[in-house]
Amino acid sequence: MNIPRTLGVSTFAVYDVPLVQGFAELIEAGFKQIEIMCEDQGLECLGWSRDEMNAIQQQLREEEVTVTIHAPFLLCNPASDDINVRTKSLVLIRDCLKLASHFNCPYVLLHLGTHDHSDLGLKNSISFLEQLVSFIPDGTKIALENVPPKPGFIGSTIDELLEVCSRFPSEKFGIVYDVGHANLLEGERVVTEMISIIDHLIGLHISDNYGKEDEHNCVGDGTVPFSLILHELQERHLEKTVTMVLETKNIEDSIKSVNRMTELVLRKETEA
């Protein structure tokens, strides 16, 4: 299947198999952009030997596949008051950055963490990133993600993400906007909030839901306004530069999402 390079997929779609096997399945399906989700079995990538990394890198080169990394979030909490928790989180993120350097990853995606008090949590997260910034390799960015609007989650509002971005150089930090998470706030805000961070936008996480739960449905099985999202990207000539990473529950839903996104793009081009 000829999948556009700007339409990637997360290993979330192959969450139930070993990472290397999942890689092979996604490449066989035709994807040229793969985001490694470093959770559960995905954590194995942080323990790869040099020989294993070289073998995988060779496969990626042969297949012309680009990799990005979604850092652990269950094991990391940059917003914590506990210095031991932040130190362990720093070690994990630095390991992700080392992997990113080896594979020439455009970004390593990071959640800002959790805290009972958002202002203190945000302050801790910024302090954490100040310690991390010198370890970011050239050509790689830290991508902040808007997380679901749950109590204690830092980074669920665009204002928090913009506050963090304002503290750091733009060549080192950006935002990956999760449209499914944004849809849990209010559907009509998905597009306006994307526009508000457009200068920092380096990617989108793509899944659908009905505005109640983060269901990770395929495109079209929910209320995310994908047609409007694509319109805004096309208006700014960003549809071929902003990477869209599918975060669906299996490969079948990923392929279905590719087909539906392609149909939307073709429809938009026809209308234009």
GROMACS .gro file of N, CA and C in nm, residues 117-268:
model
  456
  117HIS      N    1  -0.128   2.009   4.221
  117HIS     CA    2  -0.140   2.153   4.202
  117HIS      C    3  -0.073   2.190   4.070
  118SER      N    4  -0.152   2.236   3.975
  118SER     CA    5  -0.102   2.256   3.839
  118SER      C    6   0.012   2.358   3.832
  119ASP      N    7   0.004   2.464   3.913
  119ASP     CA    8   0.109   2.566   3.906
  119ASP      C    9   0.242   2.512   3.955
  120LEU      N   10   0.240   2.435   4.063
  120LEU     CA   11   0.363   2.376   4.114
  120LEU      C   12   0.414   2.267   4.020
  121GLY      N   13   0.322   2.189   3.966
  121GLY     CA   14   0.361   2.084   3.872
  121GLY      C   15   0.427   2.143   3.747
  122LEU      N   16   0.370   2.253   3.696
  122LEU     CA   17   0.427   2.317   3.579
  122LEU      C   18   0.567   2.372   3.609
  123LYS      N   19   0.583   2.429   3.727
  123LYS     CA   20   0.714   2.480   3.768
  123LYS      C   21   0.816   2.367   3.775
  124ASN      N   22   0.777   2.253   3.831
  124ASN     CA   23   0.867   2.138   3.838
  124ASN      C   24   0.903   2.087   3.699
  125SER      N   25   0.804   2.083   3.610
  125SER     CA   26   0.829   2.035   3.474
  125SER      C   27   0.928   2.124   3.400
  126ILE      N   28   0.913   2.253   3.417
  126ILE     CA   29   1.006   2.347   3.353
  126ILE      C   30   1.147   2.328   3.408
  127SER      N   31   1.157   2.311   3.539
  127SER     CA   32   1.289   2.286   3.600
  127SER      C   33   1.350   2.157   3.547
  128PHE      N   34   1.267   2.056   3.530
  128PHE     CA   35   1.311   1.927   3.474
  128PHE      C   36   1.367   1.946   3.334
  129LEU      N   37   1.295   2.021   3.251
  129LEU     CA   38   1.338   2.042   3.113
  129LEU      C   39   1.465   2.125   3.105
  130GLU      N   40   1.483   2.216   3.200
  130GLU     CA   41   1.607   2.293   3.205
  130GLU      C   42   1.728   2.201   3.226
  131GLN      N   43   1.708   2.095   3.303
  131GLN     CA   44   1.816   1.997   3.322
  131GLN      C   45   1.837   1.911   3.198
  132LEU      N   46   1.733   1.896   3.120
  132LEU     CA   47   1.736   1.804   3.005
  132LEU      C   48   1.790   1.869   2.878
  133VAL      N   49   1.775   1.999   2.864
  133VAL     CA   50   1.795   2.066   2.736
  133VAL      C   51   1.935   2.044   2.677
  134SER      N   52   2.036   2.036   2.762
  134SER     CA   53   2.172   2.021   2.710
  134SER      C   54   2.196   1.881   2.651
  135PHE      N   55   2.105   1.787   2.676
  135PHE     CA   56   2.121   1.650   2.626
  135PHE      C   57   2.045   1.627   2.495
  136ILE      N   58   1.973   1.728   2.446
  136ILE     CA   59   1.896   1.712   2.323
  136ILE      C   60   1.992   1.716   2.204
  137PRO      N   61   2.000   1.609   2.126
  137PRO     CA   62   2.094   1.607   2.012
  137PRO      C   63   2.052   1.703   1.901
  138ASP      N   64   2.149   1.746   1.824
  138ASP     CA   65   2.120   1.832   1.709
  138ASP      C   66   2.026   1.759   1.614
  139GLY      N   67   1.929   1.832   1.563
  139GLY     CA   68   1.834   1.774   1.469
  139GLY      C   69   1.715   1.707   1.534
  140THR      N   70   1.712   1.702   1.666
  140THR     CA   71   1.601   1.641   1.741
  140THR      C   72   1.536   1.746   1.830
  141LYS      N   73   1.406   1.741   1.841
  141LYS     CA   74   1.333   1.829   1.931
  141LYS      C   75   1.265   1.749   2.041
  142ILE      N   76   1.241   1.815   2.153
  142ILE     CA   77   1.148   1.763   2.253
  142ILE      C   78   1.009   1.810   2.211
  143ALA      N   79   0.920   1.715   2.188
  143ALA     CA   80   0.783   1.746   2.148
  143ALA      C   81   0.691   1.731   2.269
  144LEU      N   82   0.631   1.840   2.309
  144LEU     CA   83   0.534   1.838   2.419
  144LEU      C   84   0.398   1.801   2.363
  145GLU      N   85   0.325   1.718   2.436
  145GLU     CA   86   0.192   1.674   2.390
  145GLU      C   87   0.084   1.724   2.485
  146ASN      N   88  -0.026   1.772   2.427
  146ASN     CA   89  -0.144   1.802   2.508
  146ASN      C   90  -0.206   1.670   2.554
  147VAL      N   91  -0.219   1.655   2.684
  147VAL     CA   92  -0.268   1.529   2.741
  147VAL      C   93  -0.417   1.539   2.769
  148PRO      N   94  -0.484   1.427   2.798
  148PRO     CA   95  -0.628   1.433   2.827
  148PRO      C   96  -0.658   1.524   2.946
  149PRO      N   97  -0.774   1.589   2.946
  149PRO     CA   98  -0.810   1.682   3.054
  149PRO      C   99  -0.855   1.609   3.180
  150LYS      N  100  -0.759   1.549   3.249
  150LYS     CA  101  -0.787   1.478   3.372
  150LYS      C  102  -0.727   1.552   3.491
  151PRO      N  103  -0.786   1.539   3.610
  151PRO     CA  104  -0.732   1.608   3.728
  151PRO      C  105  -0.585   1.572   3.751
  152GLY      N  106  -0.504   1.674   3.770
  152GLY     CA  107  -0.363   1.652   3.800
  152GLY      C  108  -0.272   1.641   3.680
  153PHE      N  109  -0.327   1.631   3.559
  153PHE     CA  110  -0.244   1.617   3.439
  153PHE      C  111  -0.190   1.755   3.398
  154ILE      N  112  -0.057   1.768   3.394
  154ILE     CA  113   0.005   1.892   3.349
  154ILE      C  114   0.019   1.888   3.198
  155GLY      N  115  -0.020   1.995   3.131
  155GLY     CA  116  -0.013   1.998   2.986
  155GLY      C  117  -0.143   1.964   2.917
  156SER      N  118  -0.253   1.966   2.992
  156SER     CA  119  -0.383   1.940   2.930
  156SER      C  120  -0.440   2.066   2.866
  157THR      N  121  -0.380   2.182   2.899
  157THR     CA  122  -0.424   2.307   2.837
  157THR      C  123  -0.314   2.360   2.744
  158ILE      N  124  -0.357   2.426   2.641
  158ILE     CA  125  -0.262   2.484   2.546
  158ILE      C  126  -0.179   2.593   2.613
  159ASP      N  127  -0.239   2.667   2.706
  159ASP     CA  128  -0.164   2.773   2.775
  159ASP      C  129  -0.042   2.717   2.847
  160GLU      N  130  -0.056   2.599   2.907
  160GLU     CA  131   0.057   2.539   2.978
  160GLU      C  132   0.168   2.501   2.879
  161LEU      N  133   0.130   2.445   2.766
  161LEU     CA  134   0.230   2.407   2.665
  161LEU      C  135   0.301   2.530   2.610
  162LEU      N  136   0.225   2.636   2.584
  162LEU     CA  137   0.285   2.758   2.532
  162LEU      C  138   0.377   2.823   2.635
  163GLU      N  139   0.341   2.814   2.763
  163GLU     CA  140   0.426   2.868   2.869
  163GLU      C  141   0.560   2.796   2.869
  164VAL      N  142   0.558   2.665   2.855
  164VAL     CA  143   0.684   2.589   2.852
  164VAL      C  144   0.764   2.626   2.727
  165CYS      N  145   0.700   2.628   2.612
  165CYS     CA  146   0.771   2.659   2.487
  165CYS      C  147   0.836   2.797   2.491
  166SER      N  148   0.774   2.891   2.562
  166SER     CA  149   0.828   3.027   2.569
  166SER      C  150   0.959   3.034   2.646
  167ARG      N  151   0.987   2.929   2.724
  167ARG     CA  152   1.108   2.928   2.806
  167ARG      C  153   1.230   2.869   2.735
  168PHE      N  154   1.208   2.809   2.618
  168PHE     CA  155   1.316   2.733   2.555
  168PHE      C  156   1.328   2.769   2.407
  169PRO      N  157   1.447   2.744   2.349
  169PRO     CA  158   1.466   2.775   2.206
  169PRO      C  159   1.378   2.691   2.115
  170SER      N  160   1.325   2.753   2.011
  170SER     CA  161   1.231   2.685   1.922
  170SER      C  162   1.297   2.571   1.844
  171GLU      N  163   1.431   2.576   1.827
  171GLU     CA  164   1.496   2.468   1.757
  171GLU      C  165   1.510   2.342   1.843
  172LYS      N  166   1.475   2.354   1.972
  172LYS     CA  167   1.485   2.240   2.063
  172LYS      C  168   1.349   2.190   2.112
  173PHE      N  169   1.245   2.272   2.100
  173PHE     CA  170   1.115   2.235   2.155
  173PHE      C  171   1.004   2.267   2.056
  174GLY      N  172   0.901   2.182   2.057
  174GLY     CA  173   0.782   2.204   1.976
  174GLY      C  174   0.665   2.130   2.038
  175ILE      N  175   0.555   2.123   1.965
  175ILE     CA  176   0.433   2.061   2.016
  175ILE      C  177   0.380   1.959   1.915
  176VAL      N  178   0.348   1.841   1.966
  176VAL     CA  179   0.268   1.743   1.890
  176VAL      C  180   0.127   1.750   1.947
  177TYR      N  181   0.035   1.790   1.863
  177TYR     CA  182  -0.103   1.817   1.905
  177TYR      C  183  -0.187   1.691   1.886
  178ASP      N  184  -0.240   1.639   1.995
  178ASP     CA  185  -0.324   1.520   1.992
  178ASP      C  186  -0.469   1.563   1.974
  179VAL      N  187  -0.524   1.540   1.854
  179VAL     CA  188  -0.658   1.587   1.825
  179VAL      C  189  -0.764   1.509   1.902
  180GLY      N  190  -0.734   1.383   1.935
  180GLY     CA  191  -0.827   1.305   2.016
  180GLY      C  192  -0.837   1.359   2.157
  181HIS      N  193  -0.722   1.393   2.217
  181HIS     CA  194  -0.723   1.453   2.351
  181HIS      C  195  -0.796   1.587   2.348
  182ALA      N  196  -0.768   1.668   2.246
  182ALA     CA  197  -0.832   1.800   2.236
  182ALA      C  198  -0.983   1.787   2.223
  183ASN      N  199  -1.029   1.682   2.157
  183ASN     CA  200  -1.172   1.662   2.136
  183ASN      C  201  -1.246   1.633   2.266
  184LEU      N  202  -1.172   1.595   2.370
  184LEU     CA  203  -1.234   1.567   2.500
  184LEU      C  204  -1.269   1.695   2.575
  185LEU      N  205  -1.213   1.808   2.531
  185LEU     CA  206  -1.247   1.935   2.594
  185LEU      C  207  -1.380   1.983   2.538
  186GLU      N  208  -1.375   2.033   2.416
  186GLU     CA  209  -1.497   2.069   2.344
  186GLU      C  210  -1.463   2.057   2.197
  187GLY      N  211  -1.545   1.985   2.124
  187GLY     CA  212  -1.515   1.958   1.985
  187GLY      C  213  -1.480   2.080   1.902
  188GLU      N  214  -1.553   2.191   1.926
  188GLU     CA  215  -1.530   2.309   1.844
  188GLU      C  216  -1.397   2.377   1.875
  189ARG      N  217  -1.334   2.340   1.987
  189ARG     CA  218  -1.205   2.400   2.023
  189ARG      C  219  -1.087   2.328   1.959
  190VAL      N  220  -1.110   2.214   1.901
  190VAL     CA  221  -0.999   2.135   1.845
  190VAL      C  222  -0.922   2.216   1.742
  191VAL      N  223  -0.994   2.282   1.652
  191VAL     CA  224  -0.929   2.357   1.545
  191VAL      C  225  -0.871   2.488   1.594
  192THR      N  226  -0.947   2.562   1.675
  192THR     CA  227  -0.898   2.693   1.721
  192THR      C  228  -0.773   2.678   1.807
  193GLU      N  229  -0.767   2.574   1.888
  193GLU     CA  230  -0.648   2.554   1.971
  193GLU      C  231  -0.529   2.508   1.887
  194MET      N  232  -0.555   2.430   1.784
  194MET     CA  233  -0.446   2.394   1.693
  194MET      C  234  -0.388   2.518   1.627
  195ILE      N  235  -0.475   2.608   1.585
  195ILE     CA  236  -0.428   2.731   1.523
  195ILE      C  237  -0.345   2.813   1.620
  196SER      N  238  -0.383   2.812   1.748
  196SER     CA  239  -0.312   2.894   1.847
  196SER      C  240  -0.169   2.848   1.872
  197ILE      N  241  -0.139   2.722   1.839
  197ILE     CA  242  -0.003   2.671   1.861
  197ILE      C  243   0.067   2.642   1.728
  198ILE      N  244   0.015   2.698   1.620
  198ILE     CA  245   0.063   2.662   1.486
  198ILE      C  246   0.211   2.691   1.467
  199ASP      N  247   0.262   2.796   1.533
  199ASP     CA  248   0.404   2.830   1.518
  199ASP      C  249   0.496   2.729   1.585
  200HIS      N  250   0.440   2.649   1.675
  200HIS     CA  251   0.517   2.548   1.747
  200HIS      C  252   0.486   2.406   1.700
  201LEU      N  253   0.392   2.393   1.606
  201LEU     CA  254   0.340   2.262   1.567
  201LEU      C  255   0.441   2.184   1.484
  202ILE      N  256   0.476   2.064   1.530
  202ILE     CA  257   0.564   1.977   1.453
  202ILE      C  258   0.498   1.844   1.417
  203GLY      N  259   0.381   1.817   1.475
  203GLY     CA  260   0.314   1.693   1.444
  203GLY      C  261   0.176   1.686   1.504
  204LEU      N  262   0.098   1.589   1.457
  204LEU     CA  263  -0.035   1.562   1.510
  204LEU      C  264  -0.044   1.415   1.548
  205HIS      N  265  -0.112   1.388   1.659
  205HIS     CA  266  -0.153   1.251   1.691
  205HIS      C  267  -0.298   1.236   1.645
  206ILE      N  268  -0.321   1.134   1.566
  206ILE     CA  269  -0.450   1.117   1.500
  206ILE      C  270  -0.524   0.995   1.553
  207SER      N  271  -0.640   1.019   1.612
  207SER     CA  272  -0.737   0.914   1.646
  207SER      C  273  -0.871   0.983   1.662
  208ASP      N  274  -0.974   0.905   1.676
  208ASP     CA  275  -1.109   0.964   1.685
  208ASP      C  276  -1.177   0.918   1.813
  209ASN      N  277  -1.275   0.996   1.856
  209ASN     CA  278  -1.359   0.961   1.971
  209ASN      C  279  -1.486   1.046   1.965
  210TYR      N  280  -1.575   1.021   2.059
  210TYR     CA  281  -1.702   1.093   2.062
  210TYR      C  282  -1.706   1.201   2.169
  211GLY      N  283  -1.589   1.244   2.215
  211GLY     CA  284  -1.581   1.356   2.308
  211GLY      C  285  -1.597   1.320   2.454
  212LYS      N  286  -1.607   1.191   2.483
  212LYS     CA  287  -1.626   1.147   2.622
  212LYS      C  288  -1.506   1.073   2.677
  213GLU      N  289  -1.450   0.982   2.598
  213GLU     CA  290  -1.336   0.900   2.638
  213GLU      C  291  -1.231   0.901   2.528
  214ASP      N  292  -1.106   0.880   2.567
  214ASP     CA  293  -0.995   0.874   2.471
  214ASP      C  294  -0.993   0.734   2.412
  215GLU      N  295  -1.081   0.710   2.316
  215GLU     CA  296  -1.109   0.575   2.266
  215GLU      C  297  -1.008   0.524   2.164
  216HIS      N  298  -0.932   0.612   2.102
  216HIS     CA  299  -0.836   0.573   1.998
  216HIS      C  300  -0.905   0.499   1.885
  217ASN      N  301  -1.021   0.549   1.844
  217ASN     CA  302  -1.093   0.492   1.730
  217ASN      C  303  -1.024   0.532   1.600
  218CYS      N  304  -1.057   0.461   1.493
  218CYS     CA  305  -1.005   0.501   1.363
  218CYS      C  306  -1.076   0.628   1.316
  219VAL      N  307  -1.013   0.697   1.224
  219VAL     CA  308  -1.067   0.822   1.171
  219VAL      C  309  -1.207   0.798   1.115
  220GLY      N  310  -1.301   0.885   1.156
  220GLY     CA  311  -1.439   0.874   1.109
  220GLY      C  312  -1.532   0.808   1.208
  221ASP      N  313  -1.476   0.739   1.307
  221ASP     CA  314  -1.558   0.677   1.411
  221ASP      C  315  -1.556   0.766   1.535
  222GLY      N  316  -1.613   0.886   1.520
  222GLY     CA  317  -1.614   0.982   1.628
  222GLY      C  318  -1.649   1.121   1.578
  223THR      N  319  -1.618   1.222   1.656
  223THR     CA  320  -1.660   1.358   1.625
  223THR      C  321  -1.542   1.455   1.604
  224VAL      N  322  -1.421   1.405   1.595
  224VAL     CA  323  -1.306   1.493   1.567
  224VAL      C  324  -1.325   1.554   1.428
  225PRO      N  325  -1.316   1.685   1.414
  225PRO     CA  326  -1.343   1.753   1.285
  225PRO      C  327  -1.223   1.747   1.190
  226PHE      N  328  -1.195   1.630   1.138
  226PHE     CA  329  -1.075   1.613   1.054
  226PHE      C  330  -1.078   1.698   0.928
  227SER      N  331  -1.195   1.718   0.870
  227SER     CA  332  -1.203   1.799   0.749
  227SER      C  333  -1.156   1.941   0.777
  228LEU      N  334  -1.198   1.997   0.889
  228LEU     CA  335  -1.156   2.133   0.926
  228LEU      C  336  -1.007   2.139   0.960
  229ILE      N  337  -0.958   2.035   1.025
  229ILE     CA  338  -0.815   2.029   1.059
  229ILE      C  339  -0.731   2.030   0.932
  230LEU      N  340  -0.767   1.945   0.836
  230LEU     CA  341  -0.693   1.940   0.710
  230LEU      C  342  -0.703   2.072   0.634
  231HIS      N  343  -0.820   2.135   0.640
  231HIS     CA  344  -0.838   2.264   0.574
  231HIS      C  345  -0.739   2.366   0.628
  232GLU      N  346  -0.727   2.374   0.761
  232GLU     CA  347  -0.636   2.472   0.821
  232GLU      C  348  -0.490   2.442   0.786
  233LEU      N  349  -0.453   2.315   0.782
  233LEU     CA  350  -0.317   2.280   0.744
  233LEU      C  351  -0.290   2.318   0.598
  234GLN      N  352  -0.388   2.291   0.512
  234GLN     CA  353  -0.370   2.324   0.370
  234GLN      C  354  -0.365   2.475   0.347
  235GLU      N  355  -0.443   2.549   0.422
  235GLU     CA  356  -0.442   2.695   0.411
  235GLU      C  357  -0.305   2.751   0.442
  236ARG      N  358  -0.232   2.683   0.530
  236ARG     CA  359  -0.099   2.728   0.572
  236ARG      C  360   0.013   2.649   0.504
  237HIS      N  361  -0.026   2.567   0.406
  237HIS     CA  362   0.070   2.485   0.329
  237HIS      C  363   0.153   2.396   0.422
  238LEU      N  364   0.088   2.340   0.523
  238LEU     CA  365   0.156   2.256   0.621
  238LEU      C  366   0.120   2.108   0.606
  239GLU      N  367   0.030   2.076   0.516
  239GLU     CA  368  -0.019   1.938   0.508
  239GLU      C  369   0.090   1.839   0.466
  240LYS      N  370   0.198   1.890   0.405
  240LYS     CA  371   0.306   1.801   0.362
  240LYS      C  372   0.431   1.812   0.449
  241THR      N  373   0.423   1.896   0.554
  241THR     CA  374   0.539   1.912   0.642
  241THR      C  375   0.512   1.870   0.786
  242VAL      N  376   0.387   1.875   0.827
  242VAL     CA  377   0.351   1.833   0.962
  242VAL      C  378   0.320   1.683   0.961
  243THR      N  379   0.394   1.607   1.039
  243THR     CA  380   0.374   1.462   1.045
  243THR      C  381   0.248   1.429   1.124
  244MET      N  382   0.165   1.344   1.068
  244MET     CA  383   0.043   1.298   1.135
  244MET      C  384   0.062   1.151   1.173
  245VAL      N  385   0.061   1.124   1.302
  245VAL     CA  386   0.086   0.988   1.351
  245VAL      C  387  -0.045   0.926   1.399
  246LEU      N  388  -0.084   0.818   1.335
  246LEU     CA  389  -0.205   0.747   1.374
  246LEU      C  390  -0.183   0.673   1.505
  247GLU      N  391  -0.274   0.693   1.599
  247GLU     CA  392  -0.269   0.622   1.727
  247GLU      C  393  -0.395   0.539   1.742
  248THR      N  394  -0.406   0.438   1.658
  248THR     CA  395  -0.523   0.350   1.663
  248THR      C  396  -0.485   0.217   1.727
  249LYS      N  397  -0.586   0.137   1.756
  249LYS     CA  398  -0.566   0.018   1.841
  249LYS      C  399  -0.510  -0.103   1.768
  250ASN      N  400  -0.511  -0.101   1.636
  250ASN     CA  401  -0.458  -0.215   1.560
  250ASN      C  402  -0.425  -0.168   1.418
  251ILE      N  403  -0.355  -0.254   1.344
  251ILE     CA  404  -0.313  -0.216   1.209
  251ILE      C  405  -0.434  -0.198   1.117
  252GLU      N  406  -0.535  -0.281   1.135
  252GLU     CA  407  -0.654  -0.271   1.050
  252GLU      C  408  -0.717  -0.132   1.061
  253ASP      N  409  -0.729  -0.081   1.184
  253ASP     CA  410  -0.785   0.053   1.203
  253ASP      C  411  -0.691   0.161   1.149
  254SER      N  412  -0.561   0.134   1.155
  254SER     CA  413  -0.464   0.229   1.099
  254SER      C  414  -0.482   0.241   0.948
  255ILE      N  415  -0.494   0.128   0.881
  255ILE     CA  416  -0.512   0.128   0.735
  255ILE      C  417  -0.645   0.193   0.698
  256LYS      N  418  -0.748   0.162   0.775
  256LYS     CA  419  -0.879   0.224   0.749
  256LYS      C  420  -0.869   0.376   0.765
  257SER      N  421  -0.793   0.420   0.865
  257SER     CA  422  -0.774   0.564   0.887
  257SER      C  423  -0.697   0.628   0.773
  258VAL      N  424  -0.595   0.557   0.722
  258VAL     CA  425  -0.520   0.608   0.606
  258VAL      C  426  -0.615   0.631   0.489
  259ASN      N  427  -0.700   0.535   0.461
  259ASN     CA  428  -0.793   0.547   0.349
  259ASN      C  429  -0.889   0.664   0.368
  260ARG      N  430  -0.938   0.681   0.490
  260ARG     CA  431  -1.033   0.789   0.515
  260ARG      C  432  -0.965   0.926   0.510
  261MET      N  433  -0.842   0.934   0.563
  261MET     CA  434  -0.768   1.060   0.555
  261MET      C  435  -0.736   1.094   0.410
  262THR      N  436  -0.699   0.994   0.332
  262THR     CA  437  -0.669   1.015   0.190
  262THR      C  438  -0.792   1.065   0.116
  263GLU      N  439  -0.907   1.007   0.146
  263GLU     CA  440  -1.032   1.052   0.084
  263GLU      C  441  -1.061   1.198   0.117
  264LEU      N  442  -1.037   1.237   0.243
  264LEU     CA  443  -1.059   1.376   0.285
  264LEU      C  444  -0.966   1.471   0.211
  265VAL      N  445  -0.839   1.432   0.198
  265VAL     CA  446  -0.742   1.515   0.128
  265VAL      C  447  -0.782   1.533  -0.018
  266LEU      N  448  -0.819   1.425  -0.084
  266LEU     CA  449  -0.859   1.431  -0.224
  266LEU      C  450  -0.983   1.518  -0.241
  267ARG      N  451  -1.076   1.505  -0.147
  267ARG     CA  452  -1.197   1.587  -0.152
  267ARG      C  453  -1.164   1.734  -0.140
  268LYS      N  454  -1.070   1.766  -0.048
  268LYS     CA  455  -1.029   1.904  -0.029
  268LYS      C  456  -0.962   1.959  -0.154
   0.00000   0.00000   0.00000
